[in-house]
Short mmCIF file of C-alpha atoms and ligand atoms in Angstrom, two decimals:
data_model
loop_
_atom_site.label_atom_id
_atom_site.label_comp_id
_atom_site.label_asym_id
_atom_site.label_seq_id
_atom_site.Cartn_x
_atom_site.Cartn_y
_atom_site.Cartn_z
CA MET A 1 51.38 43.59 130.41
CA LYS A 2 55.17 44.86 130.95
CA ASP A 3 55.66 47.02 133.87
CA LEU A 4 56.82 50.52 132.21
CA VAL A 5 60.20 51.81 133.92
CA LEU A 6 61.77 55.46 133.23
CA VAL A 7 64.92 55.84 132.42
CA THR A 8 66.41 59.50 133.36
CA GLY A 9 69.80 60.06 131.75
CA GLY A 10 68.67 57.07 129.86
CA THR A 11 71.21 57.57 126.62
CA GLY A 12 74.01 58.19 128.62
CA TYR A 13 77.01 55.77 129.98
CA ILE A 14 75.21 53.86 133.11
CA GLY A 15 71.39 54.69 132.12
CA SER A 16 71.95 52.83 128.47
CA HIS A 17 73.37 49.70 130.13
CA THR A 18 70.60 49.91 132.32
CA ALA A 19 67.79 50.18 129.95
CA VAL A 20 69.44 47.03 127.71
CA GLU A 21 69.15 44.94 130.90
CA LEU A 22 65.41 46.21 131.58
CA ILE A 23 64.27 45.50 128.33
CA GLU A 24 66.06 42.12 128.50
CA GLY A 25 64.62 41.50 131.60
CA GLY A 26 60.76 42.00 130.50
CA TYR A 27 60.62 45.64 131.21
CA ASP A 28 58.99 48.36 129.05
CA VAL A 29 61.61 51.50 129.34
CA VAL A 30 61.42 54.96 128.43
CA ILE A 31 63.88 57.46 128.33
CA VAL A 32 64.16 60.84 129.41
CA ASP A 33 67.45 62.64 128.79
CA ASN A 34 68.31 66.27 127.32
CA LEU A 35 71.10 65.06 125.38
CA ASP A 36 73.67 67.01 127.60
CA ASN A 37 76.22 64.90 127.91
CA SER A 38 75.28 61.88 125.41
CA THR A 39 73.38 61.38 122.18
CA LEU A 40 71.15 60.10 120.17
CA GLU A 41 73.16 57.19 118.58
CA THR A 42 72.55 55.60 121.96
CA LEU A 43 69.22 54.66 121.12
CA ASP A 44 70.55 52.71 118.01
CA GLY A 45 73.10 50.73 119.95
CA ILE A 46 70.43 49.81 122.53
CA GLU A 47 67.94 48.52 119.34
CA LYS A 48 70.83 46.70 117.88
CA ILE A 49 71.29 44.69 121.46
CA THR A 50 67.71 44.10 122.40
CA GLY A 51 65.85 44.48 118.86
CA ILE A 52 63.87 47.06 120.61
CA ARG A 53 63.84 50.74 120.44
CA PRO A 54 62.97 52.21 123.85
CA ALA A 55 60.57 55.43 123.78
CA PHE A 56 62.81 58.45 123.68
CA GLU A 57 61.47 61.91 125.12
CA LYS A 58 63.83 65.00 124.92
CA PHE A 59 63.73 67.62 127.68
CA ASP A 60 65.49 68.91 130.72
CA LEU A 61 63.91 67.48 133.83
CA CYS A 62 64.29 70.61 135.59
CA ASP A 63 61.87 71.95 133.65
CA LYS A 64 58.59 71.49 136.06
CA ASP A 65 55.94 71.63 133.28
CA ARG A 66 57.60 69.79 131.06
CA VAL A 67 58.15 66.80 133.83
CA SER A 68 54.33 67.17 134.31
CA GLN A 69 53.12 66.55 130.75
CA PHE A 70 55.53 63.65 130.79
CA PHE A 71 53.68 62.00 133.74
CA ILE A 72 50.18 63.00 132.02
CA LYS A 73 51.37 61.16 128.78
CA TYR A 74 52.49 57.84 130.47
CA PRO A 75 49.92 57.18 133.29
CA GLN A 76 50.92 53.33 133.16
CA LEU A 77 54.26 54.52 134.63
CA LYS A 78 55.33 51.84 137.70
CA ALA A 79 58.69 52.93 138.31
CA ILE A 80 62.00 55.32 137.65
CA ILE A 81 65.58 54.93 138.03
CA HIS A 82 66.97 58.40 138.09
CA PHE A 83 70.83 58.69 136.32
CA ALA A 84 70.48 61.95 134.84
CA ALA A 85 72.72 64.28 136.83
CA HIS A 86 76.01 66.44 135.83
CA LYS A 87 78.97 64.21 137.01
CA ALA A 88 82.33 66.12 136.68
CA VAL A 89 83.84 66.40 139.77
CA GLY A 90 86.33 69.07 138.72
CA GLU A 91 83.46 71.30 136.67
CA SER A 92 81.46 71.02 139.96
CA VAL A 93 84.17 72.83 142.05
CA GLU A 94 84.20 75.89 139.09
CA LYS A 95 80.40 75.74 138.62
CA PRO A 96 78.85 74.79 141.63
CA LEU A 97 75.55 75.96 140.87
CA LYS A 98 75.24 74.28 137.84
CA TYR A 99 75.61 71.16 140.15
CA TYR A 100 73.14 72.29 142.95
CA HIS A 101 70.50 73.20 140.26
CA ASN A 102 70.45 70.21 137.78
CA ASN A 103 71.16 67.49 140.40
CA LEU A 104 68.76 69.09 142.98
CA SER A 105 65.78 70.50 140.91
CA SER A 106 65.55 67.39 138.60
CA LEU A 107 65.34 64.92 141.31
CA ILE A 108 62.85 67.32 143.29
CA ASN A 109 60.80 67.63 140.14
CA LEU A 110 60.47 63.61 139.61
CA ILE A 111 59.41 62.99 143.43
CA HIS A 112 56.92 65.96 143.42
CA PHE A 113 55.01 64.44 140.24
CA MET A 114 55.39 60.83 141.61
CA ASP A 115 53.52 61.43 144.81
CA ARG A 116 50.74 63.02 142.20
CA HIS A 117 50.48 60.49 139.75
CA ASN A 118 50.81 57.41 142.10
CA VAL A 119 54.32 56.15 140.78
CA ASP A 120 55.39 54.71 143.77
CA ASN A 121 59.10 53.50 143.16
CA LEU A 122 62.33 55.09 142.76
CA VAL A 123 65.76 53.90 142.32
CA PHE A 124 68.56 56.34 142.67
CA SER A 125 71.97 56.96 141.19
CA SER A 126 74.06 57.39 144.25
CA SER A 127 78.18 57.39 144.67
CA CYS A 128 80.58 55.80 146.99
CA THR A 129 81.96 59.13 147.15
CA VAL A 130 79.35 59.81 150.30
CA TYR A 131 81.72 57.82 152.27
CA GLY A 132 85.12 60.15 151.61
CA GLN A 133 88.02 58.17 153.00
CA PRO A 134 86.56 55.81 155.15
CA ARG A 135 87.98 54.90 158.37
CA GLU A 136 87.47 51.07 157.85
CA LEU A 137 87.72 49.00 155.00
CA PRO A 138 85.81 47.38 152.78
CA VAL A 139 82.97 50.11 153.51
CA THR A 140 79.68 48.65 154.56
CA GLU A 141 76.71 50.82 154.30
CA SER A 142 76.57 51.79 158.00
CA ALA A 143 80.03 53.55 157.68
CA PRO A 144 79.19 57.11 158.30
CA THR A 145 78.97 59.81 155.58
CA LEU A 146 81.46 62.34 155.49
CA PRO A 147 81.45 65.94 154.52
CA ALA A 148 82.01 65.86 150.71
CA GLU A 149 85.10 66.73 148.64
CA SER A 150 83.35 68.56 145.82
CA PRO A 151 80.05 70.14 145.03
CA TYR A 152 79.04 67.03 142.89
CA GLY A 153 79.53 64.81 145.89
CA ASN A 154 77.64 67.17 148.15
CA THR A 155 74.51 66.73 145.62
CA LYS A 156 74.82 62.90 146.00
CA GLN A 157 74.58 63.54 149.96
CA ILE A 158 71.71 66.28 149.56
CA CYS A 159 69.81 63.91 146.98
CA GLU A 160 69.86 61.10 149.44
CA GLU A 161 68.66 63.37 152.60
CA ILE A 162 65.87 64.62 149.73
CA ILE A 163 64.75 61.14 149.28
CA CYS A 164 65.13 59.91 153.37
CA ASP A 165 62.69 63.18 154.04
CA SER A 166 60.33 62.38 151.07
CA MET A 167 60.09 58.85 151.75
CA ARG A 168 59.08 59.88 155.76
CA ALA A 169 56.55 62.10 154.70
CA LEU A 170 54.96 60.33 151.80
CA PRO A 171 54.90 56.33 153.17
CA LYS A 172 53.35 55.25 150.30
CA LEU A 173 56.55 56.00 148.05
CA LYS A 174 59.53 53.65 148.19
CA SER A 175 63.22 54.34 147.07
CA ILE A 176 66.44 52.25 146.71
CA ALA A 177 69.56 54.46 146.36
CA LEU A 178 72.37 52.42 145.04
CA ARG A 179 76.03 53.81 146.07
CA TYR A 180 78.24 52.66 143.03
CA PHE A 181 81.83 52.35 143.21
CA ASN A 182 83.89 52.67 140.19
CA PRO A 183 81.51 51.67 137.07
CA ILE A 184 83.87 50.60 133.88
CA GLY A 185 83.92 48.67 130.71
CA ALA A 186 80.93 48.68 127.97
CA HIS A 187 78.63 46.30 126.66
CA PRO A 188 80.43 43.07 125.18
CA THR A 189 78.75 43.59 121.74
CA GLY A 190 80.79 47.01 121.76
CA HIS A 191 77.35 48.62 120.57
CA ILE A 192 77.07 51.22 123.92
CA GLY A 193 79.70 52.32 126.09
CA GLU A 194 81.14 55.32 127.66
CA LEU A 195 81.06 58.41 125.74
CA PRO A 196 83.48 60.85 127.48
CA MET A 197 82.98 64.52 126.20
CA GLY A 198 86.30 66.27 125.79
CA VAL A 199 89.25 64.89 127.34
CA PRO A 200 88.47 62.34 130.25
CA ASN A 201 88.99 62.65 134.15
CA ASN A 202 88.37 58.90 134.64
CA LEU A 203 91.27 56.27 134.58
CA VAL A 204 89.94 53.63 132.17
CA PRO A 205 88.67 56.14 129.33
CA PHE A 206 91.82 57.58 129.71
CA ILE A 207 93.59 54.77 129.49
CA THR A 208 91.71 53.37 126.51
CA GLN A 209 92.22 56.68 124.66
CA THR A 210 95.84 56.36 125.30
CA ALA A 211 96.16 53.11 123.67
CA ALA A 212 93.91 54.74 120.70
CA GLY A 213 96.97 56.81 120.27
CA ILE A 214 94.75 59.87 121.34
CA HIS A 215 97.19 61.04 124.15
CA GLN A 216 100.69 60.28 124.20
CA SER A 217 100.80 59.15 127.96
CA LEU A 218 98.92 58.56 130.98
CA LYS A 219 99.29 60.56 134.24
CA VAL A 220 99.27 58.27 137.77
CA TYR A 221 98.37 60.44 140.27
CA GLY A 222 100.57 59.92 143.30
CA SER A 223 103.04 56.64 143.82
CA ASP A 224 103.45 57.89 147.66
CA TYR A 225 99.92 56.41 148.96
CA ASN A 226 100.14 53.64 151.80
CA THR A 227 99.24 50.91 149.39
CA PRO A 228 101.33 47.78 148.37
CA ASP A 229 102.78 49.71 145.25
CA GLY A 230 102.13 53.37 146.27
CA SER A 231 99.25 54.12 143.75
CA ALA A 232 95.50 54.65 144.55
CA ILE A 233 92.99 51.79 145.01
CA ARG A 234 89.36 51.70 143.92
CA ASP A 235 86.53 49.22 143.64
CA TYR A 236 86.20 49.00 139.56
CA ILE A 237 83.02 47.18 138.98
CA ASN A 238 81.61 46.01 135.53
CA VAL A 239 78.39 48.59 134.23
CA ASN A 240 76.62 45.28 133.18
CA ASP A 241 76.89 44.27 136.68
CA LEU A 242 75.90 47.43 137.73
CA ALA A 243 73.08 48.16 135.69
CA ARG A 244 71.60 44.38 136.47
CA ALA A 245 71.55 45.23 139.76
CA HIS A 246 69.11 48.48 138.75
CA VAL A 247 66.84 45.57 137.70
CA VAL A 248 66.53 43.91 140.67
CA ALA A 249 66.04 46.77 142.67
CA ILE A 250 63.12 47.69 140.46
CA SER A 251 61.89 44.10 140.94
CA ARG A 252 62.28 44.23 144.51
CA LEU A 253 59.83 47.59 144.53
CA LEU A 254 57.61 46.38 142.65
CA ASN A 255 57.25 43.02 144.25
CA LYS A 256 57.15 45.01 147.87
CA GLU A 257 59.93 42.77 148.99
CA ASN A 258 61.86 46.08 150.39
CA ARG A 259 62.35 45.96 154.35
CA SER A 260 61.71 49.76 154.72
CA ASN A 261 60.59 52.52 152.37
CA TYR A 262 63.90 53.92 151.67
CA GLU A 263 67.01 51.76 151.18
CA PHE A 264 70.76 51.94 150.22
CA PHE A 265 73.13 49.51 149.10
CA ASN A 266 76.74 49.46 147.74
CA LEU A 267 77.39 48.53 144.52
CA GLY A 268 81.08 47.22 144.10
CA THR A 269 83.19 43.83 143.68
CA GLY A 270 84.58 44.09 146.93
CA THR A 271 88.10 43.97 145.57
CA GLY A 272 90.34 46.82 145.29
CA THR A 273 92.53 47.30 142.16
CA SER A 274 95.59 50.22 142.30
CA VAL A 275 96.40 52.41 139.47
CA LEU A 276 99.38 50.35 138.25
CA GLU A 277 97.23 47.25 138.65
CA MET A 278 94.87 48.76 136.09
CA ILE A 279 97.38 49.45 133.55
CA ARG A 280 99.36 45.65 134.01
CA THR A 281 95.79 44.13 133.71
CA PHE A 282 94.96 46.27 130.57
CA HIS A 283 98.41 45.39 129.07
CA LYS A 284 97.66 41.50 130.07
CA VAL A 285 94.53 41.27 128.12
CA THR A 286 95.31 43.47 125.10
CA GLY A 287 98.93 43.30 124.68
CA ILE A 288 99.31 47.30 124.33
CA SER A 289 101.79 48.80 126.99
CA ILE A 290 100.41 52.18 127.99
CA ASN A 291 102.92 54.71 128.49
CA TYR A 292 102.62 56.69 131.61
CA LYS A 293 104.33 59.04 133.84
CA ILE A 294 104.00 59.30 137.48
CA VAL A 295 102.89 62.70 138.70
CA ASP A 296 101.59 64.36 141.69
CA ARG A 297 98.82 63.42 143.75
CA ARG A 298 95.44 64.46 142.10
CA GLU A 299 93.91 67.35 144.26
CA GLY A 300 90.42 65.83 146.57
CA ASP A 301 91.67 61.95 145.83
CA ILE A 302 91.11 59.50 148.60
CA GLU A 303 93.73 56.88 148.98
CA LYS A 304 91.79 53.83 148.89
CA VAL A 305 88.16 52.49 148.95
CA TRP A 306 86.60 49.35 148.22
CA ALA A 307 82.81 47.95 148.88
CA ASP A 308 81.42 45.61 151.52
CA THR A 309 79.44 43.86 149.10
CA ARG A 310 77.83 41.47 151.53
CA PHE A 311 74.55 43.36 152.20
CA ALA A 312 74.07 43.63 148.22
CA ASN A 313 74.76 40.18 148.12
CA GLU A 314 72.53 38.91 150.81
CA GLU A 315 69.60 41.19 151.09
CA LEU A 316 69.57 42.39 147.40
CA GLY A 317 70.53 39.12 146.11
CA TRP A 318 72.59 40.77 143.41
CA LYS A 319 76.73 40.13 143.11
CA ALA A 320 79.25 41.07 140.51
CA THR A 321 80.11 38.40 138.28
CA ARG A 322 82.66 39.87 135.50
CA THR A 323 86.10 39.80 136.23
CA LEU A 324 88.44 42.98 135.81
CA GLU A 325 90.24 41.14 132.60
CA GLU A 326 86.99 40.92 131.15
CA THR A 327 85.57 44.21 131.78
CA LEU A 328 89.08 45.96 130.70
CA SER A 329 88.73 43.91 127.24
CA SER A 330 85.16 45.36 126.60
CA ALA A 331 86.45 48.98 127.32
CA TRP A 332 89.13 48.50 124.49
CA ASN A 333 86.39 46.72 122.27
CA TRP A 334 84.44 49.77 122.59
CA GLU A 335 86.96 52.31 122.24
CA LYS A 336 88.28 50.44 119.07
CA ASN A 337 84.69 50.37 117.66
CA LEU A 338 84.76 54.34 118.27
CA ARG A 339 87.41 54.95 116.40
CA GLY A 340 87.11 52.12 113.61
CA ILE A 341 90.58 50.55 114.87
CA LYS A 342 90.62 46.82 113.91
P1 NAD B 1 76.44 60.31 131.80
O1 NAD B 1 76.91 61.59 131.82
O2 NAD B 1 76.68 59.34 131.08
O3 NAD B 1 74.83 60.21 132.10
C1 NAD B 1 73.91 61.29 132.73
C2 NAD B 1 72.82 61.46 131.28
O4 NAD B 1 71.74 62.39 132.20
C3 NAD B 1 73.26 62.04 130.23
O5 NAD B 1 73.03 61.57 128.93
C4 NAD B 1 72.79 63.50 130.40
O6 NAD B 1 72.44 64.13 129.36
C5 NAD B 1 71.60 63.40 131.15
N1 NAD B 1 70.91 64.84 131.73
C6 NAD B 1 71.85 65.26 132.71
N2 NAD B 1 71.40 66.38 133.25
C7 NAD B 1 69.57 66.16 132.84
C8 NAD B 1 68.60 66.86 132.67
N3 NAD B 1 68.30 68.01 133.87
N4 NAD B 1 67.59 66.25 132.24
C9 NAD B 1 67.71 65.51 131.54
N5 NAD B 1 68.70 64.58 131.23
C10 NAD B 1 69.88 64.90 131.96
O7 NAD B 1 76.51 59.98 133.53
P2 NAD B 1 76.71 58.39 133.68
O8 NAD B 1 78.02 57.63 134.33
O9 NAD B 1 76.16 57.16 133.30
O10 NAD B 1 76.10 58.65 135.27
C11 NAD B 1 74.72 58.26 135.75
C12 NAD B 1 74.26 58.84 137.16
O11 NAD B 1 75.19 57.70 138.02
C13 NAD B 1 74.77 59.91 137.59
O12 NAD B 1 73.93 60.52 138.83
C14 NAD B 1 76.27 60.07 138.01
O13 NAD B 1 76.15 61.15 139.33
C15 NAD B 1 75.91 58.53 138.76
N6 NAD B 1 77.29 57.90 139.11
C16 NAD B 1 78.28 57.75 138.15
C17 NAD B 1 79.08 57.53 138.24
C18 NAD B 1 80.14 57.21 137.49
O14 NAD B 1 81.70 56.93 137.46
N7 NAD B 1 79.92 57.24 136.09
C19 NAD B 1 79.68 56.84 139.81
C20 NAD B 1 78.74 57.16 140.68
C21 NAD B 1 77.55 57.42 140.38
C1 WQD B 2 90.38 56.36 139.75
C2 WQD B 2 91.88 56.08 140.23
C3 WQD B 2 93.18 58.53 140.04
C4 WQD B 2 92.64 59.48 135.87
C5 WQD B 2 85.33 59.60 140.08
C6 WQD B 2 84.45 60.49 141.46
C7 WQD B 2 83.24 59.75 141.91
C8 WQD B 2 82.71 58.96 140.78
C9 WQD B 2 83.75 58.15 140.13
C10 WQD B 2 80.65 60.03 139.85
C11 WQD B 2 92.49 57.24 141.07
C12 WQD B 2 93.63 58.10 139.26
C13 WQD B 2 92.82 58.77 137.20
C14 WQD B 2 93.94 59.71 135.62
C15 WQD B 2 94.92 58.41 137.50
N1 WQD B 2 81.99 59.49 139.36
N2 WQD B 2 93.68 58.30 138.05
N3 WQD B 2 95.22 59.14 135.90
O1 WQD B 2 88.25 59.49 141.28
O2 WQD B 2 87.80 57.28 142.00
O3 WQD B 2 85.54 58.67 141.03
O4 WQD B 2 84.65 58.63 139.33
O5 WQD B 2 79.92 59.59 140.37
O6 WQD B 2 82.50 60.69 142.36
O7 WQD B 2 85.23 60.92 142.05
O8 WQD B 2 87.52 57.87 139.45
O9 WQD B 2 88.54 57.04 137.23
O10 WQD B 2 88.86 59.55 138.12
O11 WQD B 2 90.46 57.88 139.12
O12 WQD B 2 95.99 58.01 138.10
O13 WQD B 2 94.43 60.26 134.26
O14 WQD B 2 92.73 56.57 138.72
O15 WQD B 2 93.97 59.13 140.97
O16 WQD B 2 93.01 57.08 142.08
P1 WQD B 2 87.46 58.19 141.01
P2 WQD B 2 88.75 58.23 138.33
#
């Protein structure tokens, strides 16, 4: 019998790619999402790719009664990957309670019922934002976490602390937090990808929307950073590579290969790329020149960050393999599919 994995936020961007990897990796998947930042069509995309439509339950994970009913309905559940969260950094500054309530309550409810129903395994979506601007690069897992720049970032730090404390108090439970660097791209089929609501804040969706003619030009935030071309540097990781890491993490937990009952790993490529290099690479792979304007730095942005991937490579046994070229090409392919561009 296949092991059943709950993917919370599974109709969202990273969750949907992970659902595909899980199904292809031989797991049964049930998705819980309240469709706050995604649509049901994602299930069609997952089905087109895998031939399987995962079970779907629409509800808010902050609703404790609904979470309780869910655990009763799926007694065979083996593990949870918790993606569901609000993630817009700017909005979190305007509406901090929305972020603290959603991101913390959903996690607390899940851990509460995991303990009651003997579901022992949890993988949590964390972020490199917990490191702030690290003193040393590449950033390793032993780098200190710094005070968060935003309520969103703070929810990731607090969630990690909630998990760490809960694992100490409930030693039969096991958890892995995965600290993502900058996930980008889409599934190579173009059936699923990122669906930003409104004007995107993130670089790659803004680039692809500009290429599609939705925006006149891209603002490059800052050209006076201490980097070779003056623009900020990030570690952009292909979303399918990232998704595969979750399958590895689930298998590590189910096969009891973990060293302690709370572990955390950086998920990046180990290579930093500047904003201007991203624009150039997009041009190289698509032939499209993005109109851009250099403007002031964006408040709260750090100068540069990229991952030390050795711990994930050696201990988790996972490595990002896709090139930036193929990743940007997949992002463009997805945008074209969305807009009906040939
Ligand atoms: P997303 O918004 O596409 O997906 C999140 C999904 O969770 C959405 O479908 C939303 O409807 C759902 N959701 C939110 N709150 C919910 C609730 N209370 N109950 C049920 N469903 C709920 O986001 P994503 O980019 O796929 O991010 C997934 C996770 O990864 C998030 O936890 C995010 O903070 C984290 N993360 C994302 C990035 C990134 O750049 N995308 C980077 C680091 C970490
Ligand atoms: C990347 C680079 C911008 C848009 C954010 C969150 C982080 C995580 C990932 C969720 C930066 C520059 C961007 C634009 C630009 N999210 N940029 N023009 O800021 O590294 O990380 O998303 O967990 O927590 O903070 O990603 O894609 O917004 O920006 O010049 O229109 O592109 O300044 O240097 P960021 P991003």
